[in-house]
């Protein structure tokens, strides 16, 4: 919000990873309005569209954790597929009420993932916007389905849509079910640092504010109906990411004896685990002049420092259902 004077209506269901404390800095900002709700609630969406007359929708709402999609895929189909459909329908009904100028200026920006492209071998070139979809997990399949719906609303109804497919994000306020915040918080708590399988899977990491900047660029200047891949040009094996976090913690908050690396434990691999993701982000750089500002070194240091300075936030999000998830996902996962 610091980048513009426009008001923002923030619509969120506040499920397990949603947290109003993440919005504390906006509490006294009159341009920001929070409404709790579900993207599957078409009536509520229609009322909000009618009342607030938005010029754009930024659709971030999703179930996003691959491991949770393996344990319980239904929520992923409900939120990611049905939810996107319901939001598209509400947006279309509203869009049809606009005059020609406002209709042309309206944007529906769908935030998606590189996982829709499936997995790469070590020699494959990175994913481009024309790489064929081959999603491998219930999560990525549900995101792929939502991408197709968004695309269809442009081709069939002419709705001015944009889609971004981004690589792995990291940074402050990241819910500690994902690799980087999980490793930081487990390390500090003296717990095991769980590495799936051999830890040689590769991800392309992007600092979260770089992702935000990319979304802003696409919203401002992206070509309607196009998709843009967003990535950090930063491929790392999981084990290397875990080692770097341990080394940063050793530097910033050393243990009385030994290294945080001593806590690393290889555990049973994720079923259907994608081996490598990598993004070719040349289109968004060529067309919209976006490229990441942060390096992995600077971004990861900022991230570790943020977690070191925000114990209360970590304690709050790790209460309640979080512990049930940790138990379901990590107990009895000794590697054979
Ligand atoms: O590529 C973009 C995607 O990145 C997003 O669409 C997803 O919403 C986001 O969750 C992320 O998916 P990943 O499955 O790559 O992220 P995650 O942090 O769960 O895992 C990163 C890698 O680390 C992956 O290869 C699995 C591995 N891992 C993860 C956890 C939680 C471990 O080795 N141990 C763990 O405990």
GROMACS .gro file of C-alpha atoms and ligand atoms in nm:
model
  372
    1UNK     CA    1   0.000   0.000   0.000
    2UNK     CA    2   0.299   0.227   0.048
    3UNK     CA    3   0.336   0.241  -0.331
    4UNK     CA    4  -0.003   0.395  -0.413
    5UNK     CA    5  -0.287   0.609  -0.281
    6UNK     CA    6  -0.553   0.362  -0.383
    7UNK     CA    7  -0.765   0.189  -0.124
    8UNK     CA    8  -0.754  -0.187  -0.086
    9UNK     CA    9  -1.023  -0.423   0.032
   10UNK     CA   10  -0.856  -0.731   0.175
   11UNK     CA   11  -1.088  -1.034   0.167
   12UNK     CA   12  -0.968  -1.343   0.352
   13UNK     CA   13  -1.127  -1.643   0.517
   14UNK     CA   14  -0.867  -1.650   0.797
   15UNK     CA   15  -0.813  -2.024   0.783
   16UNK     CA   16  -0.517  -2.181   0.966
   17UNK     CA   17  -0.244  -1.965   0.805
   18UNK     CA   18  -0.447  -1.642   0.802
   19UNK     CA   19  -0.355  -1.402   1.080
   20UNK     CA   20  -0.487  -1.054   1.151
   21UNK     CA   21  -0.166  -0.976   1.339
   22UNK     CA   22   0.009  -0.970   1.000
   23UNK     CA   23  -0.195  -0.657   0.922
   24UNK     CA   24  -0.104  -0.460   1.234
   25UNK     CA   25   0.092  -0.200   1.038
   26UNK     CA   26  -0.226  -0.115   0.843
   27UNK     CA   27  -0.451  -0.082   1.146
   28UNK     CA   28  -0.470   0.299   1.128
   29UNK     CA   29  -0.460   0.324   0.751
   30UNK     CA   30  -0.801   0.436   0.624
   31UNK     CA   31  -0.726   0.309   0.275
   32UNK     CA   32  -0.721  -0.050   0.397
   33UNK     CA   33  -1.038  -0.243   0.475
   34UNK     CA   34  -1.040  -0.602   0.595
   35UNK     CA   35  -1.343  -0.825   0.537
   36UNK     CA   36  -1.347  -1.185   0.655
   37UNK     CA   37  -1.507  -1.414   0.400
   38UNK     CA   38  -1.479  -1.713   0.171
   39UNK     CA   39  -1.418  -1.692  -0.206
   40UNK     CA   40  -1.672  -1.974  -0.238
   41UNK     CA   41  -1.943  -1.738  -0.106
   42UNK     CA   42  -2.081  -1.592  -0.430
   43UNK     CA   43  -2.350  -1.380  -0.260
   44UNK     CA   44  -2.105  -1.209  -0.032
   45UNK     CA   45  -1.870  -1.146  -0.324
   46UNK     CA   46  -2.151  -0.996  -0.533
   47UNK     CA   47  -2.244  -0.759  -0.250
   48UNK     CA   48  -1.882  -0.650  -0.206
   49UNK     CA   49  -1.837  -0.591  -0.581
   50UNK     CA   50  -2.156  -0.380  -0.589
   51UNK     CA   51  -2.057  -0.178  -0.284
   52UNK     CA   52  -1.687  -0.116  -0.356
   53UNK     CA   53  -1.677  -0.111  -0.739
   54UNK     CA   54  -1.315  -0.232  -0.766
   55UNK     CA   55  -1.100  -0.146  -1.067
   56UNK     CA   56  -0.902  -0.468  -1.019
   57UNK     CA   57  -0.902  -0.801  -0.842
   58UNK     CA   58  -0.575  -0.951  -0.718
   59UNK     CA   59  -0.654  -1.315  -0.657
   60UNK     CA   60  -0.405  -1.463  -0.407
   61UNK     CA   61  -0.655  -1.680  -0.221
   62UNK     CA   62  -0.552  -2.045  -0.220
   63UNK     CA   63  -0.467  -2.355  -0.026
   64UNK     CA   64  -0.095  -2.360  -0.098
   65UNK     CA   65   0.089  -2.635   0.091
   66UNK     CA   66   0.176  -2.944  -0.115
   67UNK     CA   67   0.208  -3.175   0.187
   68UNK     CA   68  -0.137  -3.076   0.312
   69UNK     CA   69  -0.278  -3.145  -0.035
   70UNK     CA   70  -0.141  -3.500  -0.010
   71UNK     CA   71  -0.312  -3.559   0.326
   72UNK     CA   72  -0.638  -3.384   0.231
   73UNK     CA   73  -0.692  -3.286  -0.133
   74UNK     CA   74  -1.061  -3.190  -0.100
   75UNK     CA   75  -0.994  -2.844   0.048
   76UNK     CA   76  -0.766  -2.772  -0.249
   77UNK     CA   77  -1.034  -2.849  -0.504
   78UNK     CA   78  -1.290  -2.652  -0.306
   79UNK     CA   79  -1.085  -2.336  -0.254
   80UNK     CA   80  -0.856  -2.333  -0.555
   81UNK     CA   81  -1.094  -2.461  -0.822
   82UNK     CA   82  -1.448  -2.385  -0.699
   83UNK     CA   83  -1.330  -2.071  -0.521
   84UNK     CA   84  -1.161  -1.933  -0.832
   85UNK     CA   85  -1.468  -2.019  -1.037
   86UNK     CA   86  -1.698  -1.841  -0.791
   87UNK     CA   87  -1.474  -1.536  -0.783
   88UNK     CA   88  -1.456  -1.529  -1.164
   89UNK     CA   89  -1.834  -1.549  -1.186
   90UNK     CA   90  -1.881  -1.265  -0.937
   91UNK     CA   91  -1.621  -1.058  -1.122
   92UNK     CA   92  -1.785  -1.128  -1.459
   93UNK     CA   93  -2.131  -1.027  -1.337
   94UNK     CA   94  -1.988  -0.701  -1.198
   95UNK     CA   95  -1.770  -0.640  -1.504
   96UNK     CA   96  -2.078  -0.667  -1.726
   97UNK     CA   97  -2.238  -0.376  -1.539
   98UNK     CA   98  -1.947  -0.138  -1.616
   99UNK     CA   99  -1.941   0.120  -1.895
  100UNK     CA  100  -1.707   0.059  -2.189
  101UNK     CA  101  -1.411   0.255  -2.047
  102UNK     CA  102  -1.426   0.093  -1.706
  103UNK     CA  103  -1.475  -0.247  -1.867
  104UNK     CA  104  -1.158  -0.203  -2.067
  105UNK     CA  105  -0.962  -0.076  -1.765
  106UNK     CA  106  -1.074  -0.356  -1.528
  107UNK     CA  107  -0.820  -0.629  -1.446
  108UNK     CA  108  -0.850  -0.975  -1.289
  109UNK     CA  109  -0.497  -1.077  -1.188
  110UNK     CA  110  -0.464  -1.443  -1.095
  111UNK     CA  111  -0.160  -1.531  -0.882
  112UNK     CA  112  -0.044  -1.884  -0.959
  113UNK     CA  113   0.257  -2.110  -0.928
  114UNK     CA  114   0.539  -2.263  -1.132
  115UNK     CA  115   0.428  -2.605  -1.003
  116UNK     CA  116   0.165  -2.625  -1.278
  117UNK     CA  117   0.450  -2.709  -1.520
  118UNK     CA  118   0.548  -3.024  -1.331
  119UNK     CA  119   0.907  -3.128  -1.275
  120UNK     CA  120   1.239  -3.076  -1.458
  121UNK     CA  121   1.546  -3.296  -1.486
  122UNK     CA  122   1.887  -3.142  -1.420
  123UNK     CA  123   1.950  -3.083  -1.793
  124UNK     CA  124   1.608  -2.937  -1.886
  125UNK     CA  125   1.578  -2.565  -1.966
  126UNK     CA  126   1.374  -2.362  -1.712
  127UNK     CA  127   0.995  -2.328  -1.746
  128UNK     CA  128   0.877  -2.067  -1.997
  129UNK     CA  129   0.521  -1.940  -2.041
  130UNK     CA  130   0.473  -2.195  -2.320
  131UNK     CA  131   0.591  -2.501  -2.127
  132UNK     CA  132   0.311  -2.761  -2.130
  133UNK     CA  133   0.114  -2.799  -1.807
  134UNK     CA  134   0.195  -3.124  -1.620
  135UNK     CA  135   0.093  -3.077  -1.255
  136UNK     CA  136   0.196  -3.363  -1.025
  137UNK     CA  137   0.036  -3.298  -0.685
  138UNK     CA  138  -0.327  -3.238  -0.587
  139UNK     CA  139  -0.215  -2.883  -0.502
  140UNK     CA  140  -0.057  -2.810  -0.840
  141UNK     CA  141  -0.342  -2.984  -1.025
  142UNK     CA  142  -0.593  -2.758  -0.849
  143UNK     CA  143  -0.388  -2.449  -0.936
  144UNK     CA  144  -0.358  -2.566  -1.298
  145UNK     CA  145  -0.737  -2.605  -1.314
  146UNK     CA  146  -0.781  -2.251  -1.180
  147UNK     CA  147  -0.533  -2.115  -1.438
  148UNK     CA  148  -0.736  -2.279  -1.715
  149UNK     CA  149  -1.059  -2.125  -1.588
  150UNK     CA  150  -0.901  -1.779  -1.580
  151UNK     CA  151  -0.769  -1.827  -1.932
  152UNK     CA  152  -1.113  -1.941  -2.052
  153UNK     CA  153  -1.285  -1.632  -1.909
  154UNK     CA  154  -1.063  -1.419  -2.130
  155UNK     CA  155  -1.110  -1.625  -2.443
  156UNK     CA  156  -1.482  -1.680  -2.400
  157UNK     CA  157  -1.608  -1.362  -2.235
  158UNK     CA  158  -1.325  -1.120  -2.315
  159UNK     CA  159  -1.261  -1.053  -1.947
  160UNK     CA  160  -0.932  -0.863  -1.901
  161UNK     CA  161  -0.735  -1.125  -1.708
  162UNK     CA  162  -0.364  -1.163  -1.629
  163UNK     CA  163  -0.189  -1.464  -1.476
  164UNK     CA  164   0.145  -1.484  -1.295
  165UNK     CA  165   0.323  -1.816  -1.231
  166UNK     CA  166   0.580  -1.770  -0.958
  167UNK     CA  167   0.854  -1.980  -0.803
  168UNK     CA  168   0.909  -2.046  -0.429
  169UNK     CA  169   0.871  -1.734  -0.213
  170UNK     CA  170   1.038  -1.667   0.120
  171UNK     CA  171   1.056  -1.375   0.364
  172UNK     CA  172   0.893  -1.229   0.676
  173UNK     CA  173   0.553  -1.354   0.804
  174UNK     CA  174   0.592  -1.687   0.618
  175UNK     CA  175   0.385  -1.957   0.788
  176UNK     CA  176   0.628  -2.213   0.937
  177UNK     CA  177   0.492  -2.514   0.750
  178UNK     CA  178   0.706  -2.423   0.444
  179UNK     CA  179   1.073  -2.521   0.423
  180UNK     CA  180   1.255  -2.196   0.507
  181UNK     CA  181   1.048  -2.076   0.806
  182UNK     CA  182   1.014  -2.435   0.931
  183UNK     CA  183   1.391  -2.481   0.935
  184UNK     CA  184   1.452  -2.145   1.107
  185UNK     CA  185   1.191  -2.203   1.378
  186UNK     CA  186   1.280  -2.571   1.436
  187UNK     CA  187   1.650  -2.486   1.456
  188UNK     CA  188   1.590  -2.225   1.724
  189UNK     CA  189   1.363  -2.461   1.918
  190UNK     CA  190   1.635  -2.729   1.921
  191UNK     CA  191   1.422  -2.962   1.708
  192UNK     CA  192   1.515  -3.184   1.411
  193UNK     CA  193   1.555  -3.010   1.074
  194UNK     CA  194   1.357  -3.244   0.845
  195UNK     CA  195   1.501  -3.287   0.495
  196UNK     CA  196   1.291  -3.500   0.263
  197UNK     CA  197   1.484  -3.783   0.097
  198UNK     CA  198   1.833  -3.691  -0.024
  199UNK     CA  199   1.769  -3.314  -0.011
  200UNK     CA  200   1.892  -3.275  -0.368
  201UNK     CA  201   1.559  -3.142  -0.499
  202UNK     CA  202   1.597  -2.798  -0.655
  203UNK     CA  203   1.375  -2.492  -0.607
  204UNK     CA  204   1.409  -2.138  -0.746
  205UNK     CA  205   1.376  -1.899  -0.450
  206UNK     CA  206   1.237  -1.545  -0.474
  207UNK     CA  207   1.221  -1.288  -0.193
  208UNK     CA  208   0.858  -1.201  -0.123
  209UNK     CA  209   0.884  -0.825  -0.185
  210UNK     CA  210   1.029  -0.899  -0.529
  211UNK     CA  211   0.719  -1.106  -0.600
  212UNK     CA  212   0.501  -0.815  -0.484
  213UNK     CA  213   0.688  -0.579  -0.718
  214UNK     CA  214   0.636  -0.820  -1.008
  215UNK     CA  215   0.262  -0.838  -0.941
  216UNK     CA  216   0.244  -0.458  -0.933
  217UNK     CA  217   0.424  -0.437  -1.269
  218UNK     CA  218   0.194  -0.695  -1.428
  219UNK     CA  219  -0.114  -0.516  -1.295
  220UNK     CA  220   0.009  -0.181  -1.428
  221UNK     CA  221   0.137  -0.284  -1.767
  222UNK     CA  222   0.085  -0.654  -1.837
  223UNK     CA  223  -0.080  -0.744  -2.168
  224UNK     CA  224  -0.435  -0.864  -2.113
  225UNK     CA  225  -0.478  -1.240  -2.155
  226UNK     CA  226  -0.104  -1.305  -2.107
  227UNK     CA  227   0.076  -1.510  -1.847
  228UNK     CA  228   0.407  -1.402  -1.690
  229UNK     CA  229   0.655  -1.634  -1.519
  230UNK     CA  230   0.816  -1.481  -1.210
  231UNK     CA  231   1.134  -1.625  -1.058
  232UNK     CA  232   1.453  -1.541  -0.877
  233UNK     CA  233   1.718  -1.685  -1.112
  234UNK     CA  234   1.821  -1.860  -0.793
  235UNK     CA  235   1.820  -2.239  -0.809
  236UNK     CA  236   1.924  -2.411  -0.486
  237UNK     CA  237   1.909  -2.765  -0.358
  238UNK     CA  238   1.705  -2.803  -0.041
  239UNK     CA  239   2.011  -2.925   0.148
  240UNK     CA  240   2.205  -2.618   0.043
  241UNK     CA  241   1.919  -2.393   0.162
  242UNK     CA  242   1.915  -2.572   0.498
  243UNK     CA  243   2.294  -2.543   0.531
  244UNK     CA  244   2.284  -2.170   0.454
  245UNK     CA  245   2.014  -2.112   0.718
  246UNK     CA  246   2.218  -2.308   0.975
  247UNK     CA  247   2.530  -2.107   0.894
  248UNK     CA  248   2.341  -1.778   0.930
  249UNK     CA  249   2.202  -1.888   1.266
  250UNK     CA  250   2.549  -2.002   1.377
  251UNK     CA  251   2.668  -1.649   1.298
  252UNK     CA  252   2.373  -1.452   1.439
  253UNK     CA  253   2.276  -1.663   1.741
  254UNK     CA  254   2.539  -1.931   1.804
  255UNK     CA  255   2.451  -2.234   2.016
  256UNK     CA  256   2.663  -2.292   2.328
  257UNK     CA  257   2.823  -2.589   2.150
  258UNK     CA  258   2.812  -2.731   1.798
  259UNK     CA  259   2.637  -2.609   1.485
  260UNK     CA  260   2.270  -2.597   1.390
  261UNK     CA  261   2.372  -2.831   1.108
  262UNK     CA  262   2.393  -3.107   1.374
  263UNK     CA  263   2.010  -3.098   1.394
  264UNK     CA  264   1.960  -3.194   1.025
  265UNK     CA  265   1.770  -3.520   0.982
  266UNK     CA  266   1.688  -3.686   0.649
  267UNK     CA  267   1.335  -3.827   0.662
  268UNK     CA  268   1.100  -4.016   0.428
  269UNK     CA  269   1.051  -3.835   0.098
  270UNK     CA  270   0.732  -3.653  -0.007
  271UNK     CA  271   0.518  -3.882  -0.229
  272UNK     CA  272   0.546  -3.774  -0.594
  273UNK     CA  273   0.810  -3.516  -0.498
  274UNK     CA  274   0.898  -3.288  -0.792
  275UNK     CA  275   1.274  -3.298  -0.844
  276UNK     CA  276   1.342  -2.954  -0.986
  277UNK     CA  277   1.165  -2.625  -1.059
  278UNK     CA  278   1.331  -2.339  -1.244
  279UNK     CA  279   1.179  -2.028  -1.397
  280UNK     CA  280   1.278  -1.850  -1.714
  281UNK     CA  281   1.177  -1.495  -1.616
  282UNK     CA  282   1.294  -1.324  -1.936
  283UNK     CA  283   0.947  -1.234  -2.063
  284UNK     CA  284   0.854  -1.019  -1.763
  285UNK     CA  285   1.196  -0.854  -1.774
  286UNK     CA  286   1.178  -0.788  -2.150
  287UNK     CA  287   0.817  -0.665  -2.159
  288UNK     CA  288   0.772  -0.504  -1.818
  289UNK     CA  289   1.125  -0.428  -1.700
  290UNK     CA  290   1.095  -0.639  -1.385
  291UNK     CA  291   1.379  -0.836  -1.232
  292UNK     CA  292   1.449  -0.933  -0.871
  293UNK     CA  293   1.622  -0.672  -0.656
  294UNK     CA  294   1.722  -0.904  -0.373
  295UNK     CA  295   1.990  -1.174  -0.390
  296UNK     CA  296   1.945  -1.499  -0.196
  297UNK     CA  297   2.222  -1.390   0.041
  298UNK     CA  298   2.059  -1.056   0.127
  299UNK     CA  299   1.703  -1.192   0.128
  300UNK     CA  300   1.778  -1.494   0.345
  301UNK     CA  301   1.975  -1.286   0.595
  302UNK     CA  302   1.683  -1.042   0.626
  303UNK     CA  303   1.446  -1.336   0.670
  304UNK     CA  304   1.649  -1.504   0.944
  305UNK     CA  305   1.688  -1.169   1.121
  306UNK     CA  306   1.311  -1.115   1.105
  307UNK     CA  307   1.241  -1.451   1.270
  308UNK     CA  308   1.503  -1.383   1.537
  309UNK     CA  309   1.328  -1.054   1.616
  310UNK     CA  310   0.972  -1.193   1.614
  311UNK     CA  311   0.947  -1.472   1.868
  312UNK     CA  312   0.598  -1.366   1.978
  313UNK     CA  313   0.464  -1.395   1.623
  314UNK     CA  314   0.615  -1.744   1.588
  315UNK     CA  315   0.473  -1.857   1.922
  316UNK     CA  316   0.128  -1.732   1.829
  317UNK     CA  317   0.110  -1.905   1.488
  318UNK     CA  318   0.251  -2.229   1.630
  319UNK     CA  319  -0.030  -2.269   1.881
  320UNK     CA  320  -0.336  -2.489   1.834
  321UNK     CA  321  -0.383  -2.663   1.502
  322UNK     CA  322  -0.021  -2.612   1.397
  323UNK     CA  323   0.097  -2.878   1.642
  324UNK     CA  324  -0.161  -3.126   1.510
  325UNK     CA  325  -0.023  -3.072   1.161
  326UNK     CA  326   0.337  -3.121   1.274
  327UNK     CA  327   0.237  -3.447   1.437
  328UNK     CA  328   0.050  -3.572   1.129
  329UNK     CA  329   0.328  -3.478   0.887
  330UNK     CA  330   0.648  -3.553   1.078
  331UNK     CA  331   0.589  -3.836   1.326
  332UNK     CA  332   0.714  -4.183   1.222
  333UNK     CA  333   0.903  -4.052   0.918
  334UNK     CA  334   1.239  -4.216   0.991
  335UNK     CA  335   1.418  -4.274   0.660
  336UNK     CA  336   1.461  -4.642   0.581
  337LIG     O1  337   0.709  -2.335  -0.655
  337LIG     C1  338   0.611  -2.253  -0.597
  337LIG     C2  339   0.550  -2.324  -0.482
  337LIG     O2  340   0.647  -2.327  -0.379
  337LIG     C3  341   0.421  -2.263  -0.431
  337LIG     O3  342   0.325  -2.272  -0.533
  337LIG     C4  343   0.372  -2.339  -0.309
  337LIG     O4  344   0.256  -2.279  -0.258
  337LIG     C5  345   0.481  -2.337  -0.205
  337LIG     O5  346   0.440  -2.410  -0.091
  337LIG     C6  347   0.610  -2.394  -0.260
  337LIG     O6  348   0.599  -2.536  -0.282
  337LIG     P1  349   0.713  -2.638  -0.236
  337LIG     O7  350   0.652  -2.771  -0.218
  337LIG     O8  351   0.833  -2.628  -0.324
  337LIG     O9  352   0.751  -2.569  -0.094
  337LIG     P2  353   0.787  -2.630   0.049
  337LIG    O10  354   0.838  -2.516   0.130
  337LIG    O11  355   0.679  -2.713   0.104
  337LIG    O12  356   0.909  -2.726   0.016
  337LIG     C7  357   1.027  -2.677  -0.048
  337LIG     C8  358   1.116  -2.796  -0.072
  337LIG    O13  359   1.165  -2.844   0.056
  337LIG     C9  360   1.045  -2.914  -0.135
  337LIG    O14  361   1.135  -2.980  -0.225
  337LIG    C10  362   1.012  -3.006  -0.019
  337LIG    C11  363   1.126  -2.979   0.078
  337LIG     N1  364   1.092  -2.991   0.222
  337LIG    C12  365   0.982  -2.923   0.268
  337LIG    C13  366   0.945  -2.933   0.402
  337LIG    C14  367   0.822  -2.860   0.453
  337LIG    C15  368   1.171  -3.066   0.308
  337LIG    O15  369   1.274  -3.124   0.265
  337LIG     N2  370   1.136  -3.074   0.440
  337LIG    C16  371   1.024  -3.012   0.490
  337LIG    O16  372   0.997  -3.028   0.612
   0.00000   0.00000   0.00000
